[in-house]
Structure formats: C-alpha cells, structure tokens
Amino acid sequence: MIKEMMDKYIEKSVTELKLRGSSPRTISSYLFFLKPFLEQIDSPETVSLDQTKVFLAGLIDRYSNKSRSLAVSSLRFFFKRVIDRPDIFVKLEVPKKEKKLPSVLSPEEVKKLIDSTNYAKSKLILKMLYSSGLRVSELVNLTPKDLDFQQNIGWVRKGKGSKDRIFKIAESINNSLQKWIKKNPGKFLFSQNKPMTPRNIQLLIKTAAKKAEINKKVTPHTLRHSFATHLLENGENLLVIQQLLGHENLETTRIY
C-alpha cells in the first residue's frame, strides 16, 4: 500500500479510537497489529476475507492467544468503524480464551512478600495493591485527592474502559497512607510530578518474591487475584467482589 494512503487510514483509525474513548495504551495496541496488516495488502477497500485470515493465521506461531484476540479486535474495529466492510468484520472470530486459573498467594505468602522489603514506600505499595485489588495502572495514577480517609474509600479515575469506581482503603493502612502523604507531598500518591511506571512496580514485586523465596510467578496482578480469592474464601458476595474489581461482566469474576 502507498505510504500516504496508509498514513491516512492510520490517522482515521486513531481519530475513531479517540472518539470511542480508547486509552493511549489501547490505541497503541491496535496500531501494533493494524500497521503490518495495511503494509501487507493493496487496499482495505478491496482486500478479501481470505487475505485477512491469512494475515491472522501468520500470527499463530508468534503470538499468544491473548495477543491474537487483540489483533482480531483491532481488525474488526477497522472494518466496522474506519472501512464499512461488514462482509469482513462480522466473519472475523476472536480466538477462544485459554481458561487458566490465576496464580494466587496464600495469606502467609502475602505477608512474606510484604515483609521481604525494607523500604516503607515498597511495603505501602504492596499493601495497597493487596488490600484494594487495584490494577497496577490504577495504583500509579492515584493522587492524594482521590483518597477519603474519613470514609476509608478511594476513587479510581478513568480506570479500565475509562470508568470511575470506588475502592476500599483498608483500616490497617489508613494511618500509614496519611503519614506517607504528609512526609512526601506530590501530585501522585507514590510519585512527584508524573506517575510511576508499572514496570517499576513489576520489578519491585519480582525482587520481593525472590527474596521471600516464593516459588510462583508473582506480578502486581497476582496480588489483585489474591485479594479477590481471599475475599471469596471469607464469604464475600461475588457481586460485591465484581464491583470492587471493576469487572464489567460477572463471568470475568466467576473465574475465582
């Protein structure tokens, strides 16, 4: 495809994604698969369903099931919102999700993980992730103004799907958080002028898990899974857990 024409389709795709309220991360993910697809074809106006399937089939050996689902979603969006080609988008099927049970830590392992780090900030980050069930992307964007210590609640602003929601602040970390904010005033809860990167927290947890000698793959999301699992084990209602996690569909929560 001629570069000028491809740039036009990319620009139009970005515009449509922004109008839909997609996050910069989602836009980047869609373009990751859309650009090579456009480079491989002559024109999206004339490309056939079979040619589109050949492109998707070429991803099978190189990408996970989850990534290929994203590729299909990006092409479905393109053929529905950018190029009106119902003959293609309605026939593109998203691969079935691989049903894997999430890795979960026991309460004892969570304690070992937190105790393994000597830094107050690191401990507070780990405690916050576990006690709130927040996604790491939500945690790094929290500001002191998002927290109400009188009611023990906080607000996630424009979380996944650009939706706001309330989460609980555990009483056990209420005072620690308030002291942290007084000693470390900044625009964000755990950083000064710009959010911490999720990568930094991933490395923090990986290091803590190794030091705690936990022989499981431990990520920020592992603490979120552990939060949900322990609530369920303690008799919490699944609908309440769904709301706390910010799941749009109850079926996503049923995995626990």
GROMACS .gro file of N, CA and C in nm, residues 62-139:
model
  234
   62ARG      N    1   0.365  -1.688   1.648
   62ARG     CA    2   0.447  -1.580   1.704
   62ARG      C    3   0.384  -1.510   1.823
   63TYR      N    4   0.253  -1.526   1.840
   63TYR     CA    5   0.186  -1.452   1.947
   63TYR      C    6   0.095  -1.543   2.028
   64SER      N    7   0.070  -1.500   2.151
   64SER     CA    8  -0.017  -1.576   2.241
   64SER      C    9  -0.162  -1.563   2.196
   65ASN      N   10  -0.245  -1.646   2.255
   65ASN     CA   11  -0.388  -1.642   2.227
   65ASN      C   12  -0.446  -1.504   2.259
   66LYS      N   13  -0.400  -1.445   2.367
   66LYS     CA   14  -0.449  -1.314   2.410
   66LYS      C   15  -0.411  -1.206   2.308
   67SER      N   16  -0.288  -1.211   2.260
   67SER     CA   17  -0.241  -1.112   2.162
   67SER      C   18  -0.316  -1.127   2.029
   68ARG      N   19  -0.341  -1.252   1.990
   68ARG     CA   20  -0.414  -1.274   1.865
   68ARG      C   21  -0.559  -1.227   1.876
   69SER      N   22  -0.615  -1.238   1.995
   69SER     CA   23  -0.750  -1.185   2.018
   69SER      C   24  -0.751  -1.034   1.999
   70LEU      N   25  -0.644  -0.970   2.046
   70LEU     CA   26  -0.631  -0.825   2.029
   70LEU      C   27  -0.618  -0.788   1.881
   71ALA      N   28  -0.544  -0.871   1.807
   71ALA     CA   29  -0.527  -0.848   1.663
   71ALA      C   30  -0.662  -0.854   1.592
   72VAL      N   31  -0.742  -0.955   1.626
   72VAL     CA   32  -0.875  -0.969   1.565
   72VAL      C   33  -0.962  -0.849   1.600
   73SER      N   34  -0.957  -0.809   1.727
   73SER     CA   35  -1.037  -0.694   1.771
   73SER      C   36  -0.999  -0.566   1.696
   74SER      N   37  -0.868  -0.550   1.673
   74SER     CA   38  -0.822  -0.430   1.602
   74SER      C   39  -0.872  -0.430   1.457
   75LEU      N   40  -0.870  -0.546   1.392
   75LEU     CA   41  -0.917  -0.554   1.253
   75LEU      C   42  -1.069  -0.542   1.244
   76ARG      N   43  -1.137  -0.602   1.341
   76ARG     CA   44  -1.284  -0.589   1.344
   76ARG      C   45  -1.323  -0.442   1.357
   77PHE      N   46  -1.253  -0.372   1.447
   77PHE     CA   47  -1.279  -0.229   1.466
   77PHE      C   48  -1.254  -0.152   1.336
   78PHE      N   49  -1.143  -0.182   1.271
   78PHE     CA   50  -1.106  -0.113   1.148
   78PHE      C   51  -1.211  -0.132   1.038
   79PHE      N   52  -1.255  -0.257   1.020
   79PHE     CA   53  -1.350  -0.284   0.914
   79PHE      C   54  -1.493  -0.241   0.949
   80LYS      N   55  -1.516  -0.210   1.073
   80LYS     CA   56  -1.650  -0.164   1.113
   80LYS      C   57  -1.658  -0.011   1.120
   81ARG      N   58  -1.556   0.051   1.182
   81ARG     CA   59  -1.563   0.195   1.208
   81ARG      C   60  -1.485   0.281   1.109
   82VAL      N   61  -1.382   0.224   1.049
   82VAL     CA   62  -1.299   0.302   0.957
   82VAL      C   63  -1.336   0.272   0.812
   83ILE      N   64  -1.344   0.144   0.779
   83ILE     CA   65  -1.386   0.099   0.646
   83ILE      C   66  -1.515   0.019   0.665
   84ASP      N   67  -1.621   0.062   0.604
   84ASP     CA   68  -1.750  -0.006   0.623
   84ASP      C   69  -1.752  -0.135   0.541
   85ARG      N   70  -1.694  -0.242   0.602
   85ARG     CA   71  -1.688  -0.371   0.533
   85ARG      C   72  -1.749  -0.480   0.622
   86PRO      N   73  -1.883  -0.481   0.634
   86PRO     CA   74  -1.948  -0.584   0.717
   86PRO      C   75  -1.923  -0.725   0.667
   87ASP      N   76  -1.889  -0.737   0.537
   87ASP     CA   77  -1.860  -0.870   0.481
   87ASP      C   78  -1.736  -0.932   0.545
   88ILE      N   79  -1.655  -0.847   0.611
   88ILE     CA   80  -1.534  -0.899   0.677
   88ILE      C   81  -1.549  -0.897   0.829
   89PHE      N   82  -1.586  -0.782   0.888
   89PHE     CA   83  -1.581  -0.774   1.034
   89PHE      C   84  -1.678  -0.869   1.104
   90VAL      N   85  -1.793  -0.899   1.041
   90VAL     CA   86  -1.887  -0.989   1.108
   90VAL      C   87  -1.841  -1.134   1.102
   91LYS      N   88  -1.743  -1.162   1.013
   91LYS     CA   89  -1.697  -1.300   0.998
   91LYS      C   90  -1.563  -1.328   1.066
   92LEU      N   91  -1.504  -1.224   1.123
   92LEU     CA   92  -1.378  -1.244   1.196
   92LEU      C   93  -1.410  -1.286   1.339
   93GLU      N   94  -1.364  -1.403   1.377
   93GLU     CA   95  -1.394  -1.456   1.510
   93GLU      C   96  -1.275  -1.441   1.603
   94VAL      N   97  -1.303  -1.394   1.724
   94VAL     CA   98  -1.199  -1.381   1.826
   94VAL      C   99  -1.166  -1.520   1.878
   95PRO      N  100  -1.037  -1.557   1.888
   95PRO     CA  101  -1.000  -1.689   1.940
   95PRO      C  102  -1.056  -1.712   2.080
   96LYS      N  103  -1.095  -1.834   2.108
   96LYS     CA  104  -1.146  -1.864   2.242
   96LYS      C  105  -1.037  -1.843   2.345
   97LYS      N  106  -1.078  -1.785   2.459
   97LYS     CA  107  -0.982  -1.757   2.564
   97LYS      C  108  -0.931  -1.887   2.627
   98GLU      N  109  -0.802  -1.887   2.656
   98GLU     CA  110  -0.745  -2.002   2.727
   98GLU      C  111  -0.784  -1.990   2.873
   99LYS      N  112  -0.857  -2.088   2.922
   99LYS     CA  113  -0.906  -2.081   3.059
   99LYS      C  114  -0.800  -2.130   3.157
  100LYS      N  115  -0.727  -2.032   3.209
  100LYS     CA  116  -0.625  -2.063   3.308
  100LYS      C  117  -0.663  -2.002   3.442
  101LEU      N  118  -0.649  -2.079   3.548
  101LEU     CA  119  -0.675  -2.024   3.679
  101LEU      C  120  -0.562  -1.929   3.716
  102PRO      N  121  -0.596  -1.811   3.769
  102PRO     CA  122  -0.491  -1.715   3.803
  102PRO      C  123  -0.406  -1.764   3.920
  103SER      N  124  -0.279  -1.725   3.919
  103SER     CA  125  -0.189  -1.758   4.028
  103SER      C  126  -0.231  -1.679   4.151
  104VAL      N  127  -0.238  -1.747   4.265
  104VAL     CA  128  -0.283  -1.683   4.388
  104VAL      C  129  -0.186  -1.714   4.502
  105LEU      N  130  -0.159  -1.614   4.583
  105LEU     CA  131  -0.074  -1.634   4.701
  105LEU      C  132  -0.162  -1.663   4.822
  106SER      N  133  -0.110  -1.741   4.914
  106SER     CA  134  -0.180  -1.763   5.040
  106SER      C  135  -0.160  -1.639   5.126
  107PRO      N  136  -0.243  -1.619   5.229
  107PRO     CA  137  -0.223  -1.504   5.319
  107PRO      C  138  -0.082  -1.503   5.378
  108GLU      N  139  -0.028  -1.621   5.407
  108GLU     CA  140   0.107  -1.630   5.463
  108GLU      C  141   0.211  -1.583   5.362
  109GLU      N  142   0.191  -1.618   5.235
  109GLU     CA  143   0.285  -1.576   5.131
  109GLU      C  144   0.277  -1.426   5.106
  110VAL      N  145   0.157  -1.371   5.116
  110VAL     CA  146   0.142  -1.225   5.101
  110VAL      C  147   0.221  -1.154   5.211
  111LYS      N  148   0.211  -1.205   5.334
  111LYS     CA  149   0.284  -1.145   5.447
  111LYS      C  150   0.435  -1.155   5.425
  112LYS      N  151   0.480  -1.271   5.377
  112LYS     CA  152   0.623  -1.289   5.349
  112LYS      C  153   0.670  -1.192   5.242
  113LEU      N  154   0.587  -1.173   5.141
  113LEU     CA  155   0.622  -1.082   5.032
  113LEU      C  156   0.639  -0.940   5.085
  114ILE      N  157   0.544  -0.895   5.166
  114ILE     CA  158   0.550  -0.759   5.221
  114ILE      C  159   0.667  -0.744   5.317
  115ASP      N  160   0.690  -0.844   5.400
  115ASP     CA  161   0.799  -0.838   5.499
  115ASP      C  162   0.937  -0.845   5.435
  116SER      N  163   0.944  -0.890   5.311
  116SER     CA  164   1.074  -0.910   5.247
  116SER      C  165   1.140  -0.779   5.202
  117THR      N  166   1.063  -0.672   5.196
  117THR     CA  167   1.121  -0.544   5.156
  117THR      C  168   1.140  -0.453   5.277
  118ASN      N  169   1.249  -0.377   5.278
  118ASN     CA  170   1.283  -0.293   5.393
  118ASN      C  171   1.241  -0.148   5.375
  119TYR      N  172   1.189  -0.114   5.258
  119TYR     CA  173   1.155   0.026   5.231
  119TYR      C  174   1.007   0.054   5.259
  120ALA      N  175   0.982   0.163   5.330
  120ALA     CA  176   0.844   0.199   5.367
  120ALA      C  177   0.755   0.215   5.244
  121LYS      N  178   0.808   0.280   5.140
  121LYS     CA  179   0.730   0.302   5.018
  121LYS      C  180   0.694   0.171   4.952
  122SER      N  181   0.791   0.080   4.944
  122SER     CA  182   0.767  -0.051   4.881
  122SER      C  183   0.663  -0.130   4.958
  123LYS      N  184   0.675  -0.129   5.090
  123LYS     CA  185   0.577  -0.201   5.174
  123LYS      C  186   0.437  -0.145   5.152
  124LEU      N  187   0.428  -0.012   5.146
  124LEU     CA  188   0.298   0.052   5.131
  124LEU      C  189   0.236   0.020   4.995
  125ILE      N  190   0.319   0.017   4.892
  125ILE     CA  191   0.270  -0.017   4.758
  125ILE      C  192   0.215  -0.160   4.756
  126LEU      N  193   0.289  -0.253   4.815
  126LEU     CA  194   0.245  -0.393   4.819
  126LEU      C  195   0.116  -0.407   4.900
  127LYS      N  196   0.111  -0.340   5.015
  127LYS     CA  197  -0.009  -0.346   5.100
  127LYS      C  198  -0.130  -0.286   5.028
  128MET      N  199  -0.106  -0.178   4.955
  128MET     CA  200  -0.214  -0.111   4.883
  128MET      C  201  -0.269  -0.199   4.771
  129LEU      N  202  -0.181  -0.260   4.694
  129LEU     CA  203  -0.225  -0.348   4.586
  129LEU      C  204  -0.307  -0.464   4.639
  130TYR      N  205  -0.259  -0.525   4.747
  130TYR     CA  206  -0.327  -0.643   4.801
  130TYR      C  207  -0.459  -0.607   4.869
  131SER      N  208  -0.460  -0.501   4.947
  131SER     CA  209  -0.579  -0.470   5.027
  131SER      C  210  -0.690  -0.401   4.948
  132SER      N  211  -0.657  -0.350   4.829
  132SER     CA  212  -0.757  -0.277   4.749
  132SER      C  213  -0.800  -0.352   4.625
  133GLY      N  214  -0.713  -0.442   4.573
  133GLY     CA  215  -0.744  -0.512   4.449
  133GLY      C  216  -0.727  -0.424   4.326
  134LEU      N  217  -0.654  -0.314   4.341
  134LEU     CA  218  -0.634  -0.223   4.228
  134LEU      C  219  -0.545  -0.285   4.121
  135ARG      N  220  -0.567  -0.246   3.998
  135ARG     CA  221  -0.474  -0.278   3.889
  135ARG      C  222  -0.352  -0.187   3.908
  136VAL      N  223  -0.235  -0.233   3.862
  136VAL     CA  224  -0.114  -0.152   3.880
  136VAL      C  225  -0.127  -0.019   3.806
  137SER      N  226  -0.194  -0.019   3.690
  137SER     CA  227  -0.212   0.105   3.614
  137SER      C  228  -0.299   0.204   3.690
  138GLU      N  229  -0.390   0.151   3.772
  138GLU     CA  230  -0.476   0.237   3.853
  138GLU      C  231  -0.401   0.292   3.973
  139LEU      N  232  -0.318   0.208   4.032
  139LEU     CA  233  -0.241   0.249   4.150
  139LEU      C  234  -0.146   0.364   4.118
   0.00000   0.00000   0.00000
